[in-house]
Every structure is written in structure tokens, then in C-alpha cells.
PDB file of N, CA and C in Angstrom:
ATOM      1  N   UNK A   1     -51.793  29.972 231.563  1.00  0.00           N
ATOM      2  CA  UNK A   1     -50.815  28.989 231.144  1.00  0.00           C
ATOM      3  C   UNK A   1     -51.376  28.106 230.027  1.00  0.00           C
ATOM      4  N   UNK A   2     -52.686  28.197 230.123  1.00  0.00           N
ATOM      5  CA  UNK A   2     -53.297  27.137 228.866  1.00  0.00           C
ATOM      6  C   UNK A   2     -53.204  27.728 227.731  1.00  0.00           C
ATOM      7  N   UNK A   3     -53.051  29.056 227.255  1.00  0.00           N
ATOM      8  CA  UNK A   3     -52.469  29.911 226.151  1.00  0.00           C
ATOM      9  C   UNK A   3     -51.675  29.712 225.871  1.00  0.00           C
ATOM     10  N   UNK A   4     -50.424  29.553 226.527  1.00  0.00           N
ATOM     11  CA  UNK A   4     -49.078  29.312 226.184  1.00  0.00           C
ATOM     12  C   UNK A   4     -48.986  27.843 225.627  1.00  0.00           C
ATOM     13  N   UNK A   5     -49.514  26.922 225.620  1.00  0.00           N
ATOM     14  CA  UNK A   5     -49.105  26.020 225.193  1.00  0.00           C
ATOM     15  C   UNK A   5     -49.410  25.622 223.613  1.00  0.00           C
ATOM     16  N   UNK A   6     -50.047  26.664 222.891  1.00  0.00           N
ATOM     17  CA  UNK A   6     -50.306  26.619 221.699  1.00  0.00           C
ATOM     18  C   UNK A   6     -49.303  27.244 220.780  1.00  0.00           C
ATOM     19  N   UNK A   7     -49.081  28.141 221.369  1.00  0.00           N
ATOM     20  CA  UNK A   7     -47.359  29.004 221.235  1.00  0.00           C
ATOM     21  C   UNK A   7     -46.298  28.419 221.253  1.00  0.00           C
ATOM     22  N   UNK A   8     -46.023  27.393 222.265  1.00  0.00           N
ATOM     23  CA  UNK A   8     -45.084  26.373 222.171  1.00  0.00           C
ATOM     24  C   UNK A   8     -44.961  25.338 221.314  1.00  0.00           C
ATOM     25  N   UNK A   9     -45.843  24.992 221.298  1.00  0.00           N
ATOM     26  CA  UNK A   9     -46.106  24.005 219.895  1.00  0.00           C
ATOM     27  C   UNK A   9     -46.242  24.824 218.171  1.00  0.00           C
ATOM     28  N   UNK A  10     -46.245  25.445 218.421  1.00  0.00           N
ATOM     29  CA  UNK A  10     -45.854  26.783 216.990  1.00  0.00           C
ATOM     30  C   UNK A  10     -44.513  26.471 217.098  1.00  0.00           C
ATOM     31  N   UNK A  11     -44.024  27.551 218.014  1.00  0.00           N
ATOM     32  CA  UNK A  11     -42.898  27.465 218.181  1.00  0.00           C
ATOM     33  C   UNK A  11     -41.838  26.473 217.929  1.00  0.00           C
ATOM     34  N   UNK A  12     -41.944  25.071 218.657  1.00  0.00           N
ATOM     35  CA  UNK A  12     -41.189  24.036 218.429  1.00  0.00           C
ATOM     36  C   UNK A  12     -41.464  23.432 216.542  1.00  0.00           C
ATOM     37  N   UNK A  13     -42.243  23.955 216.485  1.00  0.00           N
ATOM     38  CA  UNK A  13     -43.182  23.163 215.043  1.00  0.00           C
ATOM     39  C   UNK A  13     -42.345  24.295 213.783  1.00  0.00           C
ATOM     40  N   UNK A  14     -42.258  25.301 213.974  1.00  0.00           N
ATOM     41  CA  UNK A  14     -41.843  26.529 212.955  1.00  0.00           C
ATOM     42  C   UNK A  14     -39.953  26.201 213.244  1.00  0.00           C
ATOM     43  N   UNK A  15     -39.372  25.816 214.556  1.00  0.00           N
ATOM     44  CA  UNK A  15     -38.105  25.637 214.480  1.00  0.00           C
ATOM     45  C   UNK A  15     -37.857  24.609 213.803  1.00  0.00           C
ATOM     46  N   UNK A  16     -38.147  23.781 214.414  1.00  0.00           N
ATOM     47  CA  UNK A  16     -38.327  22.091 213.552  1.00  0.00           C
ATOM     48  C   UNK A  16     -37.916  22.410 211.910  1.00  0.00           C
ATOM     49  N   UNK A  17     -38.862  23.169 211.607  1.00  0.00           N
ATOM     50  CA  UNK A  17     -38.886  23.151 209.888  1.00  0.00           C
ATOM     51  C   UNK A  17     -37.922  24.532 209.435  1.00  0.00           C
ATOM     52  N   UNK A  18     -37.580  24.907 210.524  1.00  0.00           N
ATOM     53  CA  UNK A  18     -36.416  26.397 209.913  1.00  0.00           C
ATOM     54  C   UNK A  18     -35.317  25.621 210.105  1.00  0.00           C
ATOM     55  N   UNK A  19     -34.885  24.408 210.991  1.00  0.00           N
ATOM     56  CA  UNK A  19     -33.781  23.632 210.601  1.00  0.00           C
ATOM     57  C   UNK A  19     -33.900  22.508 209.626  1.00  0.00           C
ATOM     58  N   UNK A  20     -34.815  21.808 209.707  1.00  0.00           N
ATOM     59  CA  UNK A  20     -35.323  20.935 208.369  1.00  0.00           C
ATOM     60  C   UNK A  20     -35.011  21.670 207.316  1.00  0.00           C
ATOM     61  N   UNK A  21     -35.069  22.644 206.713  1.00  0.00           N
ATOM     62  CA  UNK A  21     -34.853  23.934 205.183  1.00  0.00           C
ATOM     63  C   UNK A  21     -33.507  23.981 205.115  1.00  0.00           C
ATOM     64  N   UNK A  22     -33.113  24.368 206.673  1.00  0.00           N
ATOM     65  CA  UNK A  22     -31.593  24.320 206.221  1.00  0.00           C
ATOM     66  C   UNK A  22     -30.467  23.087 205.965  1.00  0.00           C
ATOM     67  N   UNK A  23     -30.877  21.933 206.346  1.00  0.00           N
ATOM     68  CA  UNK A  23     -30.463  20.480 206.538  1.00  0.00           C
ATOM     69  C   UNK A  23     -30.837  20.537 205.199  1.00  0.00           C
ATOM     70  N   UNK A  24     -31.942  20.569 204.192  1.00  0.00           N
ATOM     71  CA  UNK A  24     -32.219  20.351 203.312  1.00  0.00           C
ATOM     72  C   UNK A  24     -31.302  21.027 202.040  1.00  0.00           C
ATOM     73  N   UNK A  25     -31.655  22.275 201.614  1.00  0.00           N
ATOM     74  CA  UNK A  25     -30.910  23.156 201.587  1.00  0.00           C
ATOM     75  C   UNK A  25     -28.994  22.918 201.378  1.00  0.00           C
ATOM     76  N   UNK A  26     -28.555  22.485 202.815  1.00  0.00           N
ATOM     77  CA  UNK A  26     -27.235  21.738 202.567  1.00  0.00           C
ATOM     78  C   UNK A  26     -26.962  20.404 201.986  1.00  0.00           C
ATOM     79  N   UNK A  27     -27.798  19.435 201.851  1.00  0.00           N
ATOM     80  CA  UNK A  27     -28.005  18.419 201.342  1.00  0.00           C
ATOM     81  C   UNK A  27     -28.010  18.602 199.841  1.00  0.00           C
ATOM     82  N   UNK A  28     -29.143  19.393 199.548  1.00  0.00           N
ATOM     83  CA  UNK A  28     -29.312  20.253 197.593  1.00  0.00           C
ATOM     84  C   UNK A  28     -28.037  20.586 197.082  1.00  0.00           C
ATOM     85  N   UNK A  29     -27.537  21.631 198.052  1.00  0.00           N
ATOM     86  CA  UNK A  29     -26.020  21.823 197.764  1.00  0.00           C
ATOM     87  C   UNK A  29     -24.830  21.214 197.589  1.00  0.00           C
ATOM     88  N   UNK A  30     -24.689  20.439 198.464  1.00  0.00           N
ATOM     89  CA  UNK A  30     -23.897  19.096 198.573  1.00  0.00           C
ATOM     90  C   UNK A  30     -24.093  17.983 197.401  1.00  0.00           C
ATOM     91  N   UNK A  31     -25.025  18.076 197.088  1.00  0.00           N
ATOM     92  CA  UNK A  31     -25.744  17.234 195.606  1.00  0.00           C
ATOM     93  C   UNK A  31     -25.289  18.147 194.551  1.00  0.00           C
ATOM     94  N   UNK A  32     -25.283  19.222 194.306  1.00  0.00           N
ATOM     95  CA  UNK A  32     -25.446  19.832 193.494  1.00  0.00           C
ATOM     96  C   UNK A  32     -23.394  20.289 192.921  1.00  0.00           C
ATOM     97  N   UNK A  33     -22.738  20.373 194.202  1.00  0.00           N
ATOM     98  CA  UNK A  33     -21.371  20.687 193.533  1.00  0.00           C
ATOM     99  C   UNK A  33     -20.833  18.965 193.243  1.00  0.00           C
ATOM    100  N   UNK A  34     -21.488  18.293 193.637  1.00  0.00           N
ATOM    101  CA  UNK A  34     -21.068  16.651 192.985  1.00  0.00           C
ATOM    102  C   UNK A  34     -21.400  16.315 191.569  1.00  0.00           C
ATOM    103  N   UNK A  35     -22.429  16.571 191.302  1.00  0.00           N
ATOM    104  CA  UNK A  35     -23.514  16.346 190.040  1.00  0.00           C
ATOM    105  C   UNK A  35     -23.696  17.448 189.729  1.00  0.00           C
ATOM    106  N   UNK A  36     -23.667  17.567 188.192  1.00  0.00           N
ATOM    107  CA  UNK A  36     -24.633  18.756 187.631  1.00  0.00           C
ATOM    108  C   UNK A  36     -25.838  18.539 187.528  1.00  0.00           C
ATOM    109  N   UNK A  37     -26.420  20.002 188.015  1.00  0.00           N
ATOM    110  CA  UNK A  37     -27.815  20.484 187.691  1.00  0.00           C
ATOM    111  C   UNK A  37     -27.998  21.871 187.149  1.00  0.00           C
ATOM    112  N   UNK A  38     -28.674  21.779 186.041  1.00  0.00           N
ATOM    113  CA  UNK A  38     -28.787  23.179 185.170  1.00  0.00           C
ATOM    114  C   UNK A  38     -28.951  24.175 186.210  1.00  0.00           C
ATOM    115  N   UNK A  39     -28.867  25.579 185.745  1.00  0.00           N
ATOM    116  CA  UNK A  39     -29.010  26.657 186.687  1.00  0.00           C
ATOM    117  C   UNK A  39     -30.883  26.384 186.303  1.00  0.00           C
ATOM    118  N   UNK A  40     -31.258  26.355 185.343  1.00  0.00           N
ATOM    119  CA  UNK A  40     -33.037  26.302 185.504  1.00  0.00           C
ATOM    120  C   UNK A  40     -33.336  25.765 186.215  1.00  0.00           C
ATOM    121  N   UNK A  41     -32.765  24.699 187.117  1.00  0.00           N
ATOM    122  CA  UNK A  41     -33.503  23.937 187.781  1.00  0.00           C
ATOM    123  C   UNK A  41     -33.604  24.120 189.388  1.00  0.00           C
ATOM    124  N   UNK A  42     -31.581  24.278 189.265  1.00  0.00           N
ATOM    125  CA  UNK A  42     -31.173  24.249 190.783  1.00  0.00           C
ATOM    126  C   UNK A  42     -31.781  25.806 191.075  1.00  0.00           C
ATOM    127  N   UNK A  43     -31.619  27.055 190.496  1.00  0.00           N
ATOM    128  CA  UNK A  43     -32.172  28.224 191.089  1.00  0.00           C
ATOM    129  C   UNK A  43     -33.398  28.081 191.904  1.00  0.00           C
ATOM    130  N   UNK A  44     -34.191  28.040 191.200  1.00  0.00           N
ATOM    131  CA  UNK A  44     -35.621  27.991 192.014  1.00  0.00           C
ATOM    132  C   UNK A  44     -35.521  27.541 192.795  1.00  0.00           C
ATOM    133  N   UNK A  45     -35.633  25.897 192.982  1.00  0.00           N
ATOM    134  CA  UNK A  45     -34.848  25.031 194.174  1.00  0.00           C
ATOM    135  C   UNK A  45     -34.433  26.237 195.427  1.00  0.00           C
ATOM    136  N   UNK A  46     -33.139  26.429 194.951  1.00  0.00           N
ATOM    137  CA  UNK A  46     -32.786  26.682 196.184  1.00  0.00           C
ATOM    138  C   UNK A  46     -33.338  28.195 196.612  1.00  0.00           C
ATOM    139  N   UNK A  47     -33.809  29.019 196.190  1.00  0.00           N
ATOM    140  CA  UNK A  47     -35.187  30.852 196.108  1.00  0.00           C
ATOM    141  C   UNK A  47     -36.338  29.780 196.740  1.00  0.00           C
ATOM    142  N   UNK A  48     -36.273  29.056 196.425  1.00  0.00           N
ATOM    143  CA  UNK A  48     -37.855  28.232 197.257  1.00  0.00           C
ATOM    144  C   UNK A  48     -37.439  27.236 198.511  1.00  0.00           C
ATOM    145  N   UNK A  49     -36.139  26.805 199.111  1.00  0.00           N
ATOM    146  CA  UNK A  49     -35.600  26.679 200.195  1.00  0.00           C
ATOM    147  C   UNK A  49     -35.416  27.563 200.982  1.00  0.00           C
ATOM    148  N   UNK A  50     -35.096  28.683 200.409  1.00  0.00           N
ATOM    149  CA  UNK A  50     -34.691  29.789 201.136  1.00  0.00           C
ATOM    150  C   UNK A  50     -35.701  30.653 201.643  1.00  0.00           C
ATOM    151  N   UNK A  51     -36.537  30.763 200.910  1.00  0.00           N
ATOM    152  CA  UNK A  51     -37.952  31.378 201.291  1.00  0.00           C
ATOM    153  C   UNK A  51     -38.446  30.626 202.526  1.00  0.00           C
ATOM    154  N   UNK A  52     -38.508  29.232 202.051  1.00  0.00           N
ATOM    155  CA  UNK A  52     -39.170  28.414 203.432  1.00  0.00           C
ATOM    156  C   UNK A  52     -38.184  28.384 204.704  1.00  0.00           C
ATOM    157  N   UNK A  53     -36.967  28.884 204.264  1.00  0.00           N
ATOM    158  CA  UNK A  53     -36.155  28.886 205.886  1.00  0.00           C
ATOM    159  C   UNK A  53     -36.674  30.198 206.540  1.00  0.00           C
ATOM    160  N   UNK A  54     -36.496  31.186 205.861  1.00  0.00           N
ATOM    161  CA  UNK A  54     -37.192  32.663 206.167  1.00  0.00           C
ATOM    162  C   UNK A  54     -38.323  32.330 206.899  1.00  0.00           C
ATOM    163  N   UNK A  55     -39.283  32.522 206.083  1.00  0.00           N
ATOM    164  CA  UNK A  55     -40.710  32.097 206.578  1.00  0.00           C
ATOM    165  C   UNK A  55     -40.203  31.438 208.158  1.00  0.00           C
ATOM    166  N   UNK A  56     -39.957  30.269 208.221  1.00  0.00           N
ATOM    167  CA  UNK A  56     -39.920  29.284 209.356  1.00  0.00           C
ATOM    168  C   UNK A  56     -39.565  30.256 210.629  1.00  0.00           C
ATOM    169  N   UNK A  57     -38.706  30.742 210.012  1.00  0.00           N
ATOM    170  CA  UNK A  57     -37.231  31.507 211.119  1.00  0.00           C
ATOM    171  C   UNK A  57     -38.143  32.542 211.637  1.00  0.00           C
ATOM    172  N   UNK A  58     -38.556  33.612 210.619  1.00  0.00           N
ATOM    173  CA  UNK A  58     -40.068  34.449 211.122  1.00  0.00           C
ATOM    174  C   UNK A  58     -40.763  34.117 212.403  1.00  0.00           C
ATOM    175  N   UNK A  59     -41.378  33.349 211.926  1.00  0.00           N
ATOM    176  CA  UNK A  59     -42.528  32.837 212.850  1.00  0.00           C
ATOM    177  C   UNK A  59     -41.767  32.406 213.712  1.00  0.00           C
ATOM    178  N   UNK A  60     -40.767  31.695 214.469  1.00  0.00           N
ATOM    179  CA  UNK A  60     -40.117  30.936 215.383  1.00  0.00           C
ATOM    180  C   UNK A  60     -39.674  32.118 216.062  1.00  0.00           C
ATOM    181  N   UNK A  61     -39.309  33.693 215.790  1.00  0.00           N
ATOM    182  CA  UNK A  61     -39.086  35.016 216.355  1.00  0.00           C
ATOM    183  C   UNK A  61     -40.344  35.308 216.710  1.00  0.00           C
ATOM    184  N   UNK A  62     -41.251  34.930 216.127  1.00  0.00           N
ATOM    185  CA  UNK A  62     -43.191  35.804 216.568  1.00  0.00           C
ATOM    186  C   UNK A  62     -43.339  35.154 217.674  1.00  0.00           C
ATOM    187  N   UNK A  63     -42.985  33.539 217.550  1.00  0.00           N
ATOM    188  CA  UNK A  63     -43.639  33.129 218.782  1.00  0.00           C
ATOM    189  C   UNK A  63     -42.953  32.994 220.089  1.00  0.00           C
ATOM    190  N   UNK A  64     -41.455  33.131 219.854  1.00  0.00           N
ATOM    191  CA  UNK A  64     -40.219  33.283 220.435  1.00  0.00           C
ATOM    192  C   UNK A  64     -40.740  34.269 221.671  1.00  0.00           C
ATOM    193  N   UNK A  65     -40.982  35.388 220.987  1.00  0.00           N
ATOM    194  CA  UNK A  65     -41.095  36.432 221.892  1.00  0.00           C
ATOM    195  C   UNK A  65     -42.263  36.217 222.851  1.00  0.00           C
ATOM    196  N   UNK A  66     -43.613  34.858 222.781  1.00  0.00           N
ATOM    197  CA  UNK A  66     -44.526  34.818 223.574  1.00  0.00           C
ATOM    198  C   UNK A  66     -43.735  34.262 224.660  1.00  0.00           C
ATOM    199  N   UNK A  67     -42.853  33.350 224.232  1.00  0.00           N
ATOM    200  CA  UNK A  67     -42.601  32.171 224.898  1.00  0.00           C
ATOM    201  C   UNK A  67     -41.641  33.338 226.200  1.00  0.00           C
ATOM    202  N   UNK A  68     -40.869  33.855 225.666  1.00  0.00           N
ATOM    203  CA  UNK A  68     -40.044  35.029 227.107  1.00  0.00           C
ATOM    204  C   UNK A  68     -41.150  35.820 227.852  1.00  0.00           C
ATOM    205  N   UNK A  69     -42.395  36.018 227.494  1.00  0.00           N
ATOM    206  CA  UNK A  69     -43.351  36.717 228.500  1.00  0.00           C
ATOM    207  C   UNK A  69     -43.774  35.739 228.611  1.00  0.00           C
ATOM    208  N   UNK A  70     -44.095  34.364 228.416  1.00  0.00           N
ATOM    209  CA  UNK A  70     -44.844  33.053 229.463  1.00  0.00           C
ATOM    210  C   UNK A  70     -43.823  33.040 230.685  1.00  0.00           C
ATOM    211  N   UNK A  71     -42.411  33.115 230.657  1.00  0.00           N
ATOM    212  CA  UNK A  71     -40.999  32.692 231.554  1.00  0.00           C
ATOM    213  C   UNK A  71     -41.487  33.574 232.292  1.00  0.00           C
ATOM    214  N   UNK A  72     -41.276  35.178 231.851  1.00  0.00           N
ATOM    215  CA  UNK A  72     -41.417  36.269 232.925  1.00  0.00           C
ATOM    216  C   UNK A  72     -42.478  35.998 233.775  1.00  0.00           C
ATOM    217  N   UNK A  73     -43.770  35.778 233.104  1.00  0.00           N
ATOM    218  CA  UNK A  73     -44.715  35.413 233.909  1.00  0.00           C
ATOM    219  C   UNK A  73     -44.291  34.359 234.941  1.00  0.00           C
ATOM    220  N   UNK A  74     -44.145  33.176 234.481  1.00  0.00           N
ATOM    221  CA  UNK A  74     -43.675  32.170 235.319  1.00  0.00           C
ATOM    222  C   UNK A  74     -42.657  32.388 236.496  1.00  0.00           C
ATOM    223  N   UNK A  75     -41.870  33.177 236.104  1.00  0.00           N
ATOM    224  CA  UNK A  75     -40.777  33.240 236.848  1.00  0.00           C
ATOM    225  C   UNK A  75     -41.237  34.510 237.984  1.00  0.00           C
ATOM    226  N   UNK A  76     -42.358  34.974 237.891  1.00  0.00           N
ATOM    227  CA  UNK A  76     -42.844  36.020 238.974  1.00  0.00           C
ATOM    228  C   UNK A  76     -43.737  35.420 239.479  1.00  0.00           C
ATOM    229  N   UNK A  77     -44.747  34.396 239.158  1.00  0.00           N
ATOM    230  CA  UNK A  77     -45.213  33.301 240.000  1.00  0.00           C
ATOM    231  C   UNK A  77     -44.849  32.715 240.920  1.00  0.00           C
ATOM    232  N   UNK A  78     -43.439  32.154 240.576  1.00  0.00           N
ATOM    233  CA  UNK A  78     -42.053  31.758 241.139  1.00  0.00           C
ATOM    234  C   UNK A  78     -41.808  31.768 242.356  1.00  0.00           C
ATOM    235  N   UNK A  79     -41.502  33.833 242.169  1.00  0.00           N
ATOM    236  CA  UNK A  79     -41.288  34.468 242.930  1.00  0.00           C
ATOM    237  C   UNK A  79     -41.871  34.766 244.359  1.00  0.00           C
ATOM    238  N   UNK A  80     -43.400  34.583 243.637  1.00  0.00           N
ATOM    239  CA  UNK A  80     -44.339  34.563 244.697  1.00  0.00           C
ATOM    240  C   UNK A  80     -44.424  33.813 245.573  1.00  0.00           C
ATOM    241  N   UNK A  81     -44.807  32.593 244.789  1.00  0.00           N
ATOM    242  CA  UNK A  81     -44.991  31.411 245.237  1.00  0.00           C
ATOM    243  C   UNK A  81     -43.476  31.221 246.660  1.00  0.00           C
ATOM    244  N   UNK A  82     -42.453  31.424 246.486  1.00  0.00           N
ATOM    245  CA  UNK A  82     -40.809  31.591 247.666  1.00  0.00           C
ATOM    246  C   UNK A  82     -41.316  32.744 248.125  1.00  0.00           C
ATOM    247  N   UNK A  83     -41.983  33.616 248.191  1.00  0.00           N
ATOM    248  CA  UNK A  83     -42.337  34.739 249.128  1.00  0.00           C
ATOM    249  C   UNK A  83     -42.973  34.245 250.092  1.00  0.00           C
ATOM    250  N   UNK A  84     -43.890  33.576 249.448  1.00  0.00           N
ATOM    251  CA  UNK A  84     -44.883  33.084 250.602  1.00  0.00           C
ATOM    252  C   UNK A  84     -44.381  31.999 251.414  1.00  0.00           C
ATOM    253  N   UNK A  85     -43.667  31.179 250.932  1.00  0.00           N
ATOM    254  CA  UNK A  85     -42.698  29.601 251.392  1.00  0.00           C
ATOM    255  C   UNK A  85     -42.215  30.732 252.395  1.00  0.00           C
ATOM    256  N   UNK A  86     -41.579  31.193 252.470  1.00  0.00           N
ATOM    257  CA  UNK A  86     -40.432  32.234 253.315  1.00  0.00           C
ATOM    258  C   UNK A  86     -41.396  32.654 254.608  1.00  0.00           C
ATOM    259  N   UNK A  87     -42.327  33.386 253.975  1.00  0.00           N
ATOM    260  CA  UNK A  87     -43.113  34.254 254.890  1.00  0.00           C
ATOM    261  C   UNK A  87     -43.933  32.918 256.346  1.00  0.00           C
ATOM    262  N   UNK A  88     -44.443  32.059 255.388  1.00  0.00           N
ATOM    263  CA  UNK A  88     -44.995  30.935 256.550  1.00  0.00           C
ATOM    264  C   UNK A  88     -43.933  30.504 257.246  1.00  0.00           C
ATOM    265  N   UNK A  89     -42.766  30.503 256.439  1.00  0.00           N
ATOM    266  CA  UNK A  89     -41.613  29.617 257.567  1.00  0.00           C
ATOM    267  C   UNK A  89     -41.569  29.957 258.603  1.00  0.00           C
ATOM    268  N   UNK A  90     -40.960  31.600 258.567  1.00  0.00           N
ATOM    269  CA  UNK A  90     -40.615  32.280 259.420  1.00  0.00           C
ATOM    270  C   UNK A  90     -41.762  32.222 260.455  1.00  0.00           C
ATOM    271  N   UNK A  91     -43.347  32.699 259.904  1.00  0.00           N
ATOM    272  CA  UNK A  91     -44.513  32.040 261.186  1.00  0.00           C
ATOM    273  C   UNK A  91     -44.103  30.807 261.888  1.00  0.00           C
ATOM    274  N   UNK A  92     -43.828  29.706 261.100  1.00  0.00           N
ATOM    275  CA  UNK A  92     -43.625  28.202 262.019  1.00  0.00           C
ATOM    276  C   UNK A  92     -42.644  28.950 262.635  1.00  0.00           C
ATOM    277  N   UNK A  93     -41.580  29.483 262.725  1.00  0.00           N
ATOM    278  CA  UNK A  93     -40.087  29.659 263.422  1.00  0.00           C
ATOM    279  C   UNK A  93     -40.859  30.461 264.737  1.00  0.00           C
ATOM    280  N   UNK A  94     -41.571  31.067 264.566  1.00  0.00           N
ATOM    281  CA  UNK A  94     -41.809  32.473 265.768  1.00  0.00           C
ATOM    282  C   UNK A  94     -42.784  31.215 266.823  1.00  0.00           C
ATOM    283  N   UNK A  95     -43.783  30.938 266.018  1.00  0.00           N
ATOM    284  CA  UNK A  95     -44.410  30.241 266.479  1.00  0.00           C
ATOM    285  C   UNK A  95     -43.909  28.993 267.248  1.00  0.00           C
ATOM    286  N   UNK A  96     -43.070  28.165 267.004  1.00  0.00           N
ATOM    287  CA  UNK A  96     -42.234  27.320 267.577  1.00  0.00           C
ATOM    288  C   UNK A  96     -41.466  27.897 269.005  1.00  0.00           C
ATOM    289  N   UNK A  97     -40.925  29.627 269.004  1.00  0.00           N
ATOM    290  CA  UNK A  97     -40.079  30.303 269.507  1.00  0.00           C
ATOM    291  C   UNK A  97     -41.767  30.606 270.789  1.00  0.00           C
ATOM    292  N   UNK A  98     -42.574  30.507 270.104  1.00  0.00           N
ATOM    293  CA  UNK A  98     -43.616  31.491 271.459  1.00  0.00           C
ATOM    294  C   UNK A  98     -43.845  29.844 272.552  1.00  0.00           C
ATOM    295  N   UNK A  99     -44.471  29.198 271.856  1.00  0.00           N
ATOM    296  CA  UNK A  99     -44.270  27.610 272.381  1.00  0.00           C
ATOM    297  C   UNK A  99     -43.433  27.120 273.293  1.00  0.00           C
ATOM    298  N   UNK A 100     -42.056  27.375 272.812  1.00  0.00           N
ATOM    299  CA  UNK A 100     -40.958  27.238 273.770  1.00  0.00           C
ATOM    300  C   UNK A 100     -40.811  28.031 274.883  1.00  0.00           C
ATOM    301  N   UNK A 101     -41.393  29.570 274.630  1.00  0.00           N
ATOM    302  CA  UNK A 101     -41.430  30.565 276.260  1.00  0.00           C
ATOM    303  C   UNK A 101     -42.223  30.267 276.428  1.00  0.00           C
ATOM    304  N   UNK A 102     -43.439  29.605 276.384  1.00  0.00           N
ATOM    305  CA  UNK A 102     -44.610  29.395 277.360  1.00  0.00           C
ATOM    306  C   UNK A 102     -44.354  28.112 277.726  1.00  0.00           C
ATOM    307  N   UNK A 103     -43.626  27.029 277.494  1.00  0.00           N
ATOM    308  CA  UNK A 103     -43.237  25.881 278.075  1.00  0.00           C
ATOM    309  C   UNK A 103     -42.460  26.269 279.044  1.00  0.00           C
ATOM    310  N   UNK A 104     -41.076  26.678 279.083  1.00  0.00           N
ATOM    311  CA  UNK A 104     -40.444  27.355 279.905  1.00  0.00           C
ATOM    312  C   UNK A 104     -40.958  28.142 280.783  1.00  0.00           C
ATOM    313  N   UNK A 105     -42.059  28.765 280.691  1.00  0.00           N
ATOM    314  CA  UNK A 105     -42.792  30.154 281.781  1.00  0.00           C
ATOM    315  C   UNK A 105     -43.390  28.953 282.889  1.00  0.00           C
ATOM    316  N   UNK A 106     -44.073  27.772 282.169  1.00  0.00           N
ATOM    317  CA  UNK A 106     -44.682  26.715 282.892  1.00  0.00           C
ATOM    318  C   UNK A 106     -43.929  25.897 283.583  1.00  0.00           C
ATOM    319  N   UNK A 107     -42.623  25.357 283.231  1.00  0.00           N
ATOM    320  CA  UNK A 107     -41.766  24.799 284.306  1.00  0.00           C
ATOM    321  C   UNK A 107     -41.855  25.849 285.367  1.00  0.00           C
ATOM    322  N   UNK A 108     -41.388  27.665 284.780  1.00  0.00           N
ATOM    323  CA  UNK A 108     -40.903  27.886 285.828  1.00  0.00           C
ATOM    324  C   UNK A 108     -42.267  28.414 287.181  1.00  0.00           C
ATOM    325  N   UNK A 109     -43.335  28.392 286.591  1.00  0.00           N
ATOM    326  CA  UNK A 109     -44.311  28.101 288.036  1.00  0.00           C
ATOM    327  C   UNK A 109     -44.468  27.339 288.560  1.00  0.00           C
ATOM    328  N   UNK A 110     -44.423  26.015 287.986  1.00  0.00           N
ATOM    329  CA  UNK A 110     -44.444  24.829 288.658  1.00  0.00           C
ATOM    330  C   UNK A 110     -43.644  24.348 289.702  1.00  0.00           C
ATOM    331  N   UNK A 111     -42.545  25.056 289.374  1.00  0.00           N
ATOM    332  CA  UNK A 111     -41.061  24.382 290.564  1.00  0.00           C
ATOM    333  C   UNK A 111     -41.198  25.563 291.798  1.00  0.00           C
ATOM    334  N   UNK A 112     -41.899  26.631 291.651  1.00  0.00           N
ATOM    335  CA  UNK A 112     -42.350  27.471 292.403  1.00  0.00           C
ATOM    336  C   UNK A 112     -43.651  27.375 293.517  1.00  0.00           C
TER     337      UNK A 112
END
């Protein structure tokens, strides 16, 4: 689990900035059909927004995919972990159940 948390912080850190590009990005645009800006300028601009949303979006799929085998993992830990909750219960239950016939076996010699 101490692996995973470096992945997560990628992760949250690479989304962060694949929506930051695009917030940005719409903002450039939004500027741009108000005001003119030469095509020399605004092109690049926005081939170099777009690149950095890519990029971002990339990596947020690389690490994406750690983050669903940390869950699986987790979630079969989980699993375990209620297997075993289950399995002791049922001991306290039997165990409670043997307790009670040997209390009962003992009244019934006693009144005998």
C-alpha cells in the first residue's frame, strides 16, 4: 500500500493539470473570438495547450490503470478481512450454543 500512494499523487497531480489545459485552453479561446490575435501567435498557443492536455491526459491513463489494481487489491483484502469477521462469528455463535448445552446438562443433574 505504501507504493500506491505515489501513484495517487501522480495521478491526482497529472489530472489536476489535464483539466487546468483545458480551463485554459477555453479561456485562450474565449479571448481570442472577442479580440483579435494574429494566426502567428494564437496557433502555437493553442498546438502547445493541446500538447500539454495530451501529455496530462496520458499519464492520468498510466497511472489510472495502477490505481484499479491498488482497488482490486484492496477490495480482496476486503474480502478477506469479512471472511474471517464471518468465520469467528459463527465460532462465538457455536461456542455460545455448546455453553448453553452444558449449562442446561448441569441443571439437569442437579435437580436429579
Amino acid at each position: 500500500m505504501v507504493e500506491s500512494l505515489p501513484n495517487r499523487k501522480k495521478y491526482e497531480w497529472y489530472r489536476h493539470h489535464a483539466w487546468a489545459g483545458l480551463g485554459l485552453l477555453s479561456i485562450f479561446l474565449a479571448i481570442r473570438y472577442f479580440v483579435f490575435i494574429p494566426d502567428i501567435i494564437s496557433l502555437p498557443v493553442i498546438f502547445i495547450l493541446v500538447a500539454y492536455i495530451l501529455i496530462a491526459l496520458l499519464q492520468t491513463y498510466r497511472y489510472s490503470s495502477a490505481l484499479i489494481a491498488e482497488k482490486e487489491t484492496a477490495s480482496a483484502d476486503l474480502e478477506k478481512e469479512k471472511l474471517k469477521f464471518i468465520a469467528e462469528k459463527e465460532k462465538l455463535k457455536l461456542e455460545k450454543k455448546r455453553i448453553k448445552a452444558e449449562l442446561k446438562a448441569r441443571k439437569k443433574a442437579n435437580k436429579k
